[in-house]
Coordinates of C-alpha atoms in Angstrom, one line a residue:
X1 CA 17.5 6.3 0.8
X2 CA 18.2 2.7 2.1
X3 CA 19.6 2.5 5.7
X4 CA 23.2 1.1 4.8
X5 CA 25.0 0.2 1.9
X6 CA 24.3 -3.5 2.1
X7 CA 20.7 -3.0 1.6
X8 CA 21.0 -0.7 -1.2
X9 CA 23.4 -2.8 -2.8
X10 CA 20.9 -5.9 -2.1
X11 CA 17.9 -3.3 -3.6
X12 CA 19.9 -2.8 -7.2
X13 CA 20.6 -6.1 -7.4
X14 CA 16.9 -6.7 -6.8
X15 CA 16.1 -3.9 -9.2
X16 CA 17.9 -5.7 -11.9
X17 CA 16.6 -9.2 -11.6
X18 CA 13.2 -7.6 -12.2
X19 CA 13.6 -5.6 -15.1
X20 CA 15.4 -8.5 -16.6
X21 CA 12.2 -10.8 -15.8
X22 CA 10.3 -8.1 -17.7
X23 CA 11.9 -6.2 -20.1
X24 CA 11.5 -6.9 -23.7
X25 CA 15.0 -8.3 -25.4
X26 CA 14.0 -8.6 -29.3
X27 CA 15.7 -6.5 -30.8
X28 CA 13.7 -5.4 -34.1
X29 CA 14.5 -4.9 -37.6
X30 CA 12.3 -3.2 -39.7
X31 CA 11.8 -4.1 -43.5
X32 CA 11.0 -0.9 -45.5
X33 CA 10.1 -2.8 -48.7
X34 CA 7.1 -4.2 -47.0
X35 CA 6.3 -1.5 -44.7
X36 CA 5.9 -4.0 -41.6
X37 CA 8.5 -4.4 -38.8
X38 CA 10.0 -8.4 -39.0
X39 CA 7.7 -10.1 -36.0
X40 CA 9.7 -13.2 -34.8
X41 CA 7.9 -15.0 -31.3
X42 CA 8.6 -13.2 -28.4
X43 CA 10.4 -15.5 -25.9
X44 CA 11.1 -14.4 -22.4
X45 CA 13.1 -16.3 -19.0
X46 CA 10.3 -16.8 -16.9
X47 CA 11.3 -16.9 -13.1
X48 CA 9.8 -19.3 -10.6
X49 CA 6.4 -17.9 -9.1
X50 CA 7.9 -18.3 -6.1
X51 CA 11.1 -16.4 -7.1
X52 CA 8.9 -13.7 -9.3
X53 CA 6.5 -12.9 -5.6
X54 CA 10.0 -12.3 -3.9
X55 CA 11.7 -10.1 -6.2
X56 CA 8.4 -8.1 -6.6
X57 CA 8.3 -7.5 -2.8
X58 CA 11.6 -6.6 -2.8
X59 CA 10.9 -4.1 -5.5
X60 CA 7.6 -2.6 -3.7
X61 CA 9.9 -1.7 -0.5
X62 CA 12.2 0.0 -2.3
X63 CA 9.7 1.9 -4.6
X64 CA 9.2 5.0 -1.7
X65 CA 12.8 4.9 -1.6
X66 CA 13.4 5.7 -5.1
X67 CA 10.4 7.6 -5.9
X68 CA 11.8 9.8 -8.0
X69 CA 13.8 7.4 -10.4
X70 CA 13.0 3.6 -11.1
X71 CA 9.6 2.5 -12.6
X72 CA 8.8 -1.0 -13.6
X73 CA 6.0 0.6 -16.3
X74 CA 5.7 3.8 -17.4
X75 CA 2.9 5.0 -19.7
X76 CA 3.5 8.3 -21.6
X77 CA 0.2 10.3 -22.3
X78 CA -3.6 10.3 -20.5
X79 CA -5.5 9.6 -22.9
X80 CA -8.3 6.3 -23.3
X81 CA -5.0 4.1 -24.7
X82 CA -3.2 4.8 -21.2
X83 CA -6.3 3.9 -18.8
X84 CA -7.6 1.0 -20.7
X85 CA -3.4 0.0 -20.4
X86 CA -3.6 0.5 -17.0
X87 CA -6.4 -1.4 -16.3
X88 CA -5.0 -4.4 -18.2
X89 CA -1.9 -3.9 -15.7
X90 CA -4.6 -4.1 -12.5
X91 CA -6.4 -6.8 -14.1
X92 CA -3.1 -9.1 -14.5
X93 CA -2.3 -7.8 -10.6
X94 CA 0.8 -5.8 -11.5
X95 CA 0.1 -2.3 -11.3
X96 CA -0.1 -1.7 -7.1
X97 CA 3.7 0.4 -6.6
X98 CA 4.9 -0.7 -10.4
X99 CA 3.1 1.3 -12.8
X100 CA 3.9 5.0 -13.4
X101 CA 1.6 7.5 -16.1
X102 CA 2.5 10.7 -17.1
X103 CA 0.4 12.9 -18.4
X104 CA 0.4 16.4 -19.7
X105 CA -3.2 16.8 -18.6
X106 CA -4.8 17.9 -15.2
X107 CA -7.4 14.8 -15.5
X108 CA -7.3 11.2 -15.5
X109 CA -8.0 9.4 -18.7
X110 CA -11.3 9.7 -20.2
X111 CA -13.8 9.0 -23.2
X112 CA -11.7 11.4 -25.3
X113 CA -15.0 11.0 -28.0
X114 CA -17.6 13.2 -25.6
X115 CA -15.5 16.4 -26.2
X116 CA -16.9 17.1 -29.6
X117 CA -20.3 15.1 -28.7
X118 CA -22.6 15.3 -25.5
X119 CA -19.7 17.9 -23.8
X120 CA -20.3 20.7 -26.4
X121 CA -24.1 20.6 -25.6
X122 CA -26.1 23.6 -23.9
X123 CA -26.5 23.3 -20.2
X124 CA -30.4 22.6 -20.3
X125 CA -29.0 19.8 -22.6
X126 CA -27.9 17.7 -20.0
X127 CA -24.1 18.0 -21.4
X128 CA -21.3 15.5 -20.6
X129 CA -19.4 16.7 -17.8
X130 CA -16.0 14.4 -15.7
X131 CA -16.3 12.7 -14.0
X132 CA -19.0 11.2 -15.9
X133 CA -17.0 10.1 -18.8
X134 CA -13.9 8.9 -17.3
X135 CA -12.1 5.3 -19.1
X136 CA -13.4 2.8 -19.2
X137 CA -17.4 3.7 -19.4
X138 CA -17.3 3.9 -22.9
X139 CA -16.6 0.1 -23.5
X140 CA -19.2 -0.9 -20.2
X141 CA -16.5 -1.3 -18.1
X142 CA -15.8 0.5 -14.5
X143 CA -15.4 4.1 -14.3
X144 CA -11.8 4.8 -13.5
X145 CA -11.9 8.0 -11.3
X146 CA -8.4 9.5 -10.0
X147 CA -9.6 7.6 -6.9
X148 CA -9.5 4.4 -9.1
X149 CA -5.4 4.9 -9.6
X150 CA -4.7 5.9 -6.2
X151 CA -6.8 2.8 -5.0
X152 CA -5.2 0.6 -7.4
X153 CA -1.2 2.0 -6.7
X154 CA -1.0 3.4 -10.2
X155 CA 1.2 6.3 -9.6
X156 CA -0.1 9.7 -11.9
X157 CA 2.2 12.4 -12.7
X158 CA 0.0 15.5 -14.1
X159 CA 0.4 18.2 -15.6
X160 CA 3.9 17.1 -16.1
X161 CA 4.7 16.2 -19.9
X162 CA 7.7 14.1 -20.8
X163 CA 10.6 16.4 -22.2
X164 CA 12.9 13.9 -23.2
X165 CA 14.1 10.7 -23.2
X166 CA 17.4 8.8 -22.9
X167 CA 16.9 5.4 -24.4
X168 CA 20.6 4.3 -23.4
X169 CA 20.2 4.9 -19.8
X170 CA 16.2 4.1 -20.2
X171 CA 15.4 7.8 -18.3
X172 CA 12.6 10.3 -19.2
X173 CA 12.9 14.0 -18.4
X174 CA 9.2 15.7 -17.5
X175 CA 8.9 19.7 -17.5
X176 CA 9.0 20.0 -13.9
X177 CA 12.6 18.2 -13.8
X178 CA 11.5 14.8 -12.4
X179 CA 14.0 12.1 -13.9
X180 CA 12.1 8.7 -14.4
X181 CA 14.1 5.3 -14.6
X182 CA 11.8 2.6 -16.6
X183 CA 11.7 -1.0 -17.0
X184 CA 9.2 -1.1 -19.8
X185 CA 8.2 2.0 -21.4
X186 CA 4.6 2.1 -23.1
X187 CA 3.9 5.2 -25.7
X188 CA 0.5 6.2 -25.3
X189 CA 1.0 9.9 -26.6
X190 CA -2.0 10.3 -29.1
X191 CA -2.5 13.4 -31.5
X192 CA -2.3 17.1 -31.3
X193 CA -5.1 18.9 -33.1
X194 CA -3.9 20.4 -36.7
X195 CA -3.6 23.9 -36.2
X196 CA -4.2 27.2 -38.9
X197 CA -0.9 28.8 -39.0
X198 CA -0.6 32.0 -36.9
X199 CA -0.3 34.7 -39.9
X200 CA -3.3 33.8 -41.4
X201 CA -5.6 34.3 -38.0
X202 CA -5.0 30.8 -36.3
X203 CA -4.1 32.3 -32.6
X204 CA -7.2 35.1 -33.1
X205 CA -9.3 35.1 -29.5
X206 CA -12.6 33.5 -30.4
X207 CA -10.6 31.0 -32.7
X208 CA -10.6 26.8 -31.2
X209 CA -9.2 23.8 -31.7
X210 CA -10.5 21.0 -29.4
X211 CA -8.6 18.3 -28.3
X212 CA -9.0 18.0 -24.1
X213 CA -10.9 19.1 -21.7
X214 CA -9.3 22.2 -21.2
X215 CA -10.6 23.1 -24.4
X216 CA -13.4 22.1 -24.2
X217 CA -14.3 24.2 -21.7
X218 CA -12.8 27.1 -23.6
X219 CA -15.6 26.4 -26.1
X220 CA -18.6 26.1 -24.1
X221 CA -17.4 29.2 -22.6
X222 CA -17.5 30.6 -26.2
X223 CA -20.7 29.3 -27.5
X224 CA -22.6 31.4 -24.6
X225 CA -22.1 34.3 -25.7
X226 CA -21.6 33.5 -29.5
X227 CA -23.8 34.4 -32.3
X228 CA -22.6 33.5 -35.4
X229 CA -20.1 30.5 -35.6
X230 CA -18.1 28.6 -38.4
X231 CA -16.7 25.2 -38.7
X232 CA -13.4 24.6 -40.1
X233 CA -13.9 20.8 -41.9
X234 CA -15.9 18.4 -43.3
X235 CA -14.8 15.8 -41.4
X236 CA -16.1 13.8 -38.1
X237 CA -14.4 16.9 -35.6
X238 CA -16.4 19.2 -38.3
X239 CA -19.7 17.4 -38.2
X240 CA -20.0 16.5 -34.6
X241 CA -19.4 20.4 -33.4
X242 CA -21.3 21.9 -35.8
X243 CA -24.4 19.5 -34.9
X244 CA -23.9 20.5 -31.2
X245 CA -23.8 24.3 -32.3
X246 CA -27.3 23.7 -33.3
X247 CA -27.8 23.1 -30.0
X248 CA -27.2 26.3 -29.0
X249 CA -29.0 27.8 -31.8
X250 CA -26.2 29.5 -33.3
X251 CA -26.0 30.8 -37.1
X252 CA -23.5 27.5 -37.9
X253 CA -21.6 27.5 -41.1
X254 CA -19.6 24.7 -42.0
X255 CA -16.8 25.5 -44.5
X256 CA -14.7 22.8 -46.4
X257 CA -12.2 22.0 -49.3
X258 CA -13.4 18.9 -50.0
X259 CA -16.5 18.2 -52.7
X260 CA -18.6 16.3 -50.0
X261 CA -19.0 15.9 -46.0
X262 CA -16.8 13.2 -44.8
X263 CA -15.1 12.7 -48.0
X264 CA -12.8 9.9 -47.0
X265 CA -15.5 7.5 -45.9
X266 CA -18.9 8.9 -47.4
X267 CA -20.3 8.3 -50.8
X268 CA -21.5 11.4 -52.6
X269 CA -24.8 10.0 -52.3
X270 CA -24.1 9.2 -48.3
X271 CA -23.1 12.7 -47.9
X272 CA -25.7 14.4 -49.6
X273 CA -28.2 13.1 -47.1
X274 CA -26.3 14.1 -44.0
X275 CA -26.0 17.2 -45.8
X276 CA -29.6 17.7 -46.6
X277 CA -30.3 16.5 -42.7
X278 CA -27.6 19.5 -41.6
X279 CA -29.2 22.0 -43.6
X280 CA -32.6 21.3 -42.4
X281 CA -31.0 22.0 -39.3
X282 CA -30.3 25.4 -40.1
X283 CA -26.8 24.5 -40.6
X284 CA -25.2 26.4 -44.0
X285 CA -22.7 24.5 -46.0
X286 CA -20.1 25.7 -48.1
X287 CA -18.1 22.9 -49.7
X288 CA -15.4 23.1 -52.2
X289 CA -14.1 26.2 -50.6
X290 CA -10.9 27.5 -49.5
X291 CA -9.5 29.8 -46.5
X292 CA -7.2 32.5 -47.1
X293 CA -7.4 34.2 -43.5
X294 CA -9.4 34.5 -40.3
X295 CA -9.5 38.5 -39.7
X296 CA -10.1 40.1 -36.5
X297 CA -12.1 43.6 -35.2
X298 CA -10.5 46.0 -33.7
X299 CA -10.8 44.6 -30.4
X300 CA -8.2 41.6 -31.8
X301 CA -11.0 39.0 -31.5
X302 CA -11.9 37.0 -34.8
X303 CA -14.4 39.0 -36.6
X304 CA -15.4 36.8 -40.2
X305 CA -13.6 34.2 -42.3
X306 CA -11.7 35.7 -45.8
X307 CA -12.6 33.0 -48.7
X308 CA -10.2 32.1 -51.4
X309 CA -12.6 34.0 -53.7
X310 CA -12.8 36.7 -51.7
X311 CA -15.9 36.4 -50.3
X312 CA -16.4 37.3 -46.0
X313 CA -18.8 35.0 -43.6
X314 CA -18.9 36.7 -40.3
X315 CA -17.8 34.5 -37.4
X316 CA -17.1 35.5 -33.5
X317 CA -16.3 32.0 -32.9
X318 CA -14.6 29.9 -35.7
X319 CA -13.3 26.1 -34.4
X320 CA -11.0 24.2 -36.6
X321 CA -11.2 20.4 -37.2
X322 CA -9.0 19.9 -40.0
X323 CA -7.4 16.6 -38.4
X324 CA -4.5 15.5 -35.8
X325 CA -0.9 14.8 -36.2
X326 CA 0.8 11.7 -33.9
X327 CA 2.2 13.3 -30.9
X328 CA 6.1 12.1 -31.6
X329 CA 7.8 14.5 -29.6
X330 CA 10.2 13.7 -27.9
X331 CA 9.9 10.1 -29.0
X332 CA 11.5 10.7 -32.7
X333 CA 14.3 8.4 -32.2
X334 CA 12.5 5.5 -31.2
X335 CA 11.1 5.1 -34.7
X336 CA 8.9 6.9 -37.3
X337 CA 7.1 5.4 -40.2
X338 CA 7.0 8.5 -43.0
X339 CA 4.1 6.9 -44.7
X340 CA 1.5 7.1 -42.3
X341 CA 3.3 8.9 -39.8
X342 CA 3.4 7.8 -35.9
X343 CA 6.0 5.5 -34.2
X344 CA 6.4 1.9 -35.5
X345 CA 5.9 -0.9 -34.4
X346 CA 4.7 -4.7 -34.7
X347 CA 1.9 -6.7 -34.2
X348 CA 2.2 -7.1 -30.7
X349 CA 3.6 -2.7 -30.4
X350 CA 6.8 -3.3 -29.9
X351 CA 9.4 -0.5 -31.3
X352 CA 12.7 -0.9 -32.6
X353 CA 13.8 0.0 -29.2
X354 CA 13.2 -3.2 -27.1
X355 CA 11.3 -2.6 -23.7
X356 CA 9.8 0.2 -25.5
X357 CA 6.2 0.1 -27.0
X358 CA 3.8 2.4 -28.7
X359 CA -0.1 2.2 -28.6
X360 CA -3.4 4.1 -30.0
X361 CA -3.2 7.3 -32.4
X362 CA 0.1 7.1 -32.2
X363 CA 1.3 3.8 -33.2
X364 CA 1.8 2.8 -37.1
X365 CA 0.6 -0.8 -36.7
X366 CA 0.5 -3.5 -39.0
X367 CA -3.0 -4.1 -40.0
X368 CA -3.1 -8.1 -40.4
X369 CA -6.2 -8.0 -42.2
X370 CA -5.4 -6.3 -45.4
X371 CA -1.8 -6.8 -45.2
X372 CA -0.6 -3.0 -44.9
X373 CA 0.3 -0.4 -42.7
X374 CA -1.9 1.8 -40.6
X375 CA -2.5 4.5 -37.7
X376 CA -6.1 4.4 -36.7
X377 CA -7.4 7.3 -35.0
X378 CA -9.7 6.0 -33.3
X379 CA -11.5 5.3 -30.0
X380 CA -12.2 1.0 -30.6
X381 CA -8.7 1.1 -31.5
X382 CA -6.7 2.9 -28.4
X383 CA -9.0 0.0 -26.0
X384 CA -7.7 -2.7 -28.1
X385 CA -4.7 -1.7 -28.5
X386 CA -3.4 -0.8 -25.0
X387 CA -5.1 -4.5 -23.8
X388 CA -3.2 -6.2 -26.5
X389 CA -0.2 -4.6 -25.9
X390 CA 0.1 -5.2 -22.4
X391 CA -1.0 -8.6 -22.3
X392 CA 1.8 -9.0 -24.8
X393 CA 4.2 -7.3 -22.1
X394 CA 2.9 -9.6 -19.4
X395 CA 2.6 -12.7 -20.7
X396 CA 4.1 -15.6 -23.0
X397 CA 1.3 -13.7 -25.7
X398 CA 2.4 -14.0 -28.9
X399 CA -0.6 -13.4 -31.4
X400 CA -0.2 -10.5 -34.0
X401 CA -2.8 -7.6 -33.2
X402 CA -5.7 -8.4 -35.7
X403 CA -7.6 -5.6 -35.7
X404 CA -10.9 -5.0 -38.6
X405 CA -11.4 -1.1 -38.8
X406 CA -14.4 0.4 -37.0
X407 CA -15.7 3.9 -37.3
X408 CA -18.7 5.7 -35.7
X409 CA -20.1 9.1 -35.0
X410 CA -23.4 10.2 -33.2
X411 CA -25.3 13.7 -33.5
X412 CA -28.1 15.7 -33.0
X413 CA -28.2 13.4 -29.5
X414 CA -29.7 16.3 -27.4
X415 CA -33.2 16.4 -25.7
X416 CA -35.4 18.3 -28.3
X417 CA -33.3 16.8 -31.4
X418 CA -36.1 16.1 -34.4
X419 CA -33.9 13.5 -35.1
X420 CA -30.6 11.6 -32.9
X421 CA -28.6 10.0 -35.9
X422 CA -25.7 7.2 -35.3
X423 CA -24.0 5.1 -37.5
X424 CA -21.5 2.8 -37.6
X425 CA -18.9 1.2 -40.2
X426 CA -16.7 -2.1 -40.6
X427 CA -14.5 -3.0 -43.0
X428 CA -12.5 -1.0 -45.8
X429 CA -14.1 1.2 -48.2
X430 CA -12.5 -0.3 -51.9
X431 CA -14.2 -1.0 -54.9
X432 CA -17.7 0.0 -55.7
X433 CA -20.8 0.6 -53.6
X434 CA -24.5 -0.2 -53.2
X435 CA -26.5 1.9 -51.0
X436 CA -30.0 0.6 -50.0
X437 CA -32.4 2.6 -48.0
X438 CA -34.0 6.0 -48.1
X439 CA -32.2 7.5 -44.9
X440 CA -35.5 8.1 -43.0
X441 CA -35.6 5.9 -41.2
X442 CA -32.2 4.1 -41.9
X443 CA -29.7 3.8 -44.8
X444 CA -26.5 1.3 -45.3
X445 CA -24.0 1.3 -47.7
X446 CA -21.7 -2.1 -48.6
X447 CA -18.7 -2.3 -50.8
X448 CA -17.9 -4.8 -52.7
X449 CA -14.5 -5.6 -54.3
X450 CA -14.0 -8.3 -56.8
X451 CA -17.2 -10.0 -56.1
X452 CA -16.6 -9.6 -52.1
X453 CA -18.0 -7.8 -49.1
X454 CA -15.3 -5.4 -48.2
X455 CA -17.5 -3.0 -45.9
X456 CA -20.6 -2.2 -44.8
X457 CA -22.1 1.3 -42.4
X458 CA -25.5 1.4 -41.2
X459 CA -27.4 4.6 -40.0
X460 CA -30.0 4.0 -38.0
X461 CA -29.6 0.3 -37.3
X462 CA -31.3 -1.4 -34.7
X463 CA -29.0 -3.5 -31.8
X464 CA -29.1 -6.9 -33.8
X465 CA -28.1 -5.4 -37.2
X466 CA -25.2 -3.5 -35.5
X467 CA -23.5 -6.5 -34.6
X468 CA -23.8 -8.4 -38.2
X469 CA -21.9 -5.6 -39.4
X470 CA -18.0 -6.7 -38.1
X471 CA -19.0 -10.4 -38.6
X472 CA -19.8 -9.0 -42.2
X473 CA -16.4 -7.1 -42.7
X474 CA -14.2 -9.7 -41.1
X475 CA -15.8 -12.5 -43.2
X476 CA -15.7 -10.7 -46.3
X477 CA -18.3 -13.2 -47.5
X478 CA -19.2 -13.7 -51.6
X479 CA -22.1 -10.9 -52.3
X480 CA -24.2 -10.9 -55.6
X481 CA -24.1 -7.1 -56.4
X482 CA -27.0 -7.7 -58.3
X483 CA -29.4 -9.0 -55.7
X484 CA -28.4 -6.7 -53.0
X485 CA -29.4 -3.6 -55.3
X486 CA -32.2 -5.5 -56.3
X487 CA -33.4 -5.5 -51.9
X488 CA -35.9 -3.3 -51.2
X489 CA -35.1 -2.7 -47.6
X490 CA -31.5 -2.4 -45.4
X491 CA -33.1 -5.8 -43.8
X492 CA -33.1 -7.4 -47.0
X493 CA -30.1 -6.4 -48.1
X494 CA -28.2 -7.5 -44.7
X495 CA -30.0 -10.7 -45.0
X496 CA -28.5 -11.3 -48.6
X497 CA -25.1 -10.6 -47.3
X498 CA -25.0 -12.5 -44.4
X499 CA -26.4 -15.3 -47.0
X500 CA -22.9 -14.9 -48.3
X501 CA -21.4 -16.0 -44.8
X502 CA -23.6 -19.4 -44.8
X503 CA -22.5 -20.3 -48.7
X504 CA -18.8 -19.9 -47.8

């Protein structure tokens, strides 16, 4: 505690100046009839530098005092949204004794994407392990190791999830009891894995869902001893485990509702040749079917999978990847949207609540582009997010996020793979579609909507043509539907649509 009441009188006074000089005032009012929050420019008193450098060092020396109560940041969650946020904080030189996270993990943010990729893969696979995949190596930049934080005066609270939150008195409760007071409060909470309800088998031992580290390893501990496995879902979770399964040379089945692999982004022509790549794999696929229960053996451990039909696939290890829900909790009050779910918030993440902001998976964000509402789940979108939001927080920024959907997946990357596949997609899939290329060795698909380029993916691309493709989708140049299924390679038919660009 300060040494007299003078100085600790002098301290809260100090306190206040700088949360004033940073805390967000606007005061939001959401419009329901458009689905977008109303953005007006955000205007903020900006103290003398001189003034700003004083308070701040006032603040610093009274951080240790009040350890355990007044933050000028805090970041909920550890996942890629928090440490790409917090290096935006280093970069802009105000994160040393100001910036708080709290996470409910034992780790320091990381590529969240290698869990159901290179991690899953058998050790003689050379499998992803931490610290090698700690933010930000998946975007090129520096490898933020908890030695980064400490280094940097980021202060991280693990293993110590937020309880609850007082948005009057602008406190968060953790599990362990800790009381934090914040000036700014950034929502970087993410998604919990959907989960099979527990009376139809979905707490059986020898049943996963993956979402961390922690159960990751869980997995891998799994697959050594497993024979027989089955993957809930058609979807990227589905596809990426049950390629590294393959790995392993498990018997993989992949089980599924819907009529085709990755039915909210893949053509039924698209899918059928991942599936006919999966199945040459030795993967089985059983689409169009439906669960009724995971059954155990008589030692309690999941024994096969129970078919609406009725029919039984054996399984000692089943792993669900039926999707993620926005991790709200305890955060309700701030502000949901009920269409696409998560927290609202406007283009530059601000809440309802003002000093309070929401980023990544969580975060139902106007997308500027196509003039609607959206929660992208998402790696490309947590980085851009968190460094648009706090640049936004830090500075007079007032530019509305402008984000163009981006989508990619790799499998099959392991040594000894016949074949590594990656692709990538920009845009939105509307209207109809015109696929060009025989899959071996590469394959894109481009929609077109009223005469225009709405989005493009490309398996198999090389460097160069990866980098047409958002130039494509953001352009949404004029495209002749005629011509481009008239190409007879993907290198024609990216040259005729990047023709479009030129005429425009």
């Amino acid at each position: 505690m300060p040494s007299s009441s003078s100085s600790s009188s002098s301290s809260s006074s100090v306190r206040r100046f700088t949360m004033a000089a940073i805390s967000n005032s606007l005061s939001l009012k959401h419009t329901l009839s458009l689905g977008f929050p109303q953005t007006t420019s955000l205007s903020r008193a900006r103290p003398s530098s001189s003034s700003t450098s004083v308070a701040f060092r006032h603040f610093r020396r009274c951080y240790a005092s009040f350890a355990n109560e007044n933050r000028e940041y805090v970041i909920v969650g550890g996942g890629n949204s928090a440490g790409y946020a917090a290096r935006t904080f280093v970069e802009h030189g105000l994160a040393d004794g100001r910036l708080c996270i709290v996470t409910k993990e034992a780790y320091a943010p990381y590529e969240r994407p290698a869990l159901t990729k290179a991690y899953l893969f058998p050790p003689e696979k050379k499998p992803a392990r931490l610290p090698g995949f700690h933010t930000c190596v998946g975007s090129g930049g520096e490898r933020q190791t908890p030695e980064w934080y400490k280094q940097n005066g980021v202060e991280m609270l693990y293993e110590d999830p937020v309880e609850n939150i007082d948005i009057e008195k602008q406190t968060l409760a953790t599990n362990s009891g800790k009381i934090l007071k914040y000036g700014s409060l950034i929502i970087a909470t993410g998604c919990t894995a959907s989960r099979f309800p527990e009376k139809i088998g979905g707490n059986l031992q020898g049943v996963h869902y993956i979402r961390d580290v922690a159960d990751a390893d869980v997995l891998v501990s799994s697959l050594k001893n497993a024979k027989k496995v089955v993957v809930v879902g058609g979807g990227y979770i589905g596809m990426e485990i049950a390629a590294a399964a393959v790995g392993w040379n498990l018997d993989t089945t992949i089980i599924f509702p819907e009529d085709h692999l990755l039915q909210r982004l893949f053509t039924p022509s698209l899918a059928r040749r991942y599936e006919e790549l999966y199945q040459k794999n030795g993967v089985k696929i059983l689409k169009g079917a439906s669960i009724k229960n995971l059954e155990a053996g008589s030692d309690g451990h999941v024994a096969s999978v129970k078919l609406g039909d009725g029919s039984i696939v054996e399984a000692d290890t089943v792993i669900i990847g039926i999707g993620a829900k926005p991790a709200v909790s305890p955060f309700e009050k701030v502000g949901l949207n009920t269409d696409v779910g998560g927290i609202q918030v406007d283009g530059q993440f601000r809440t309802s609540i003002p000093g309070i902001f929401a980023i990544g998976d969580v975060a139902a964000f106007p997308l500027k582009i196509y003039n609607r509402t959206a929660r992208v789940e998402h790696v490309d979108h947590a980085r851009r997010s968190a460094q648009h939001c706090v640049k936004a927080l830090l500075s007079a920024q007032t530019d509305t996020y402008d984000y163009l959907p981006y989508f990619y997946s790799r499998v099959f990357e392991y040594e000894g793979s016949q074949r590594k596949v990656w692709w990538q997609f920009f845009g939105d899939n509307v209207g109809e579609t015109v696929e060009i290329g025989n899959f071996d060795p590469k394959i894109a698909t481009f929609w077109i909507e009223s005469g225009k380029l709405k989005g493009v993916l490309l398996e198999s691309g090389s460097p160069e043509e990866f980098q047409l493709l958002p130039k494509l989708a953001r352009s949404q140049p004029p495209v002749d539907k005629a011509k481009l299924q008239n190409a007879t390679s993907v290198e024609e038919a990216l040259d005729i649509a990047q023709s479009g660009i030129l005429a425009s």
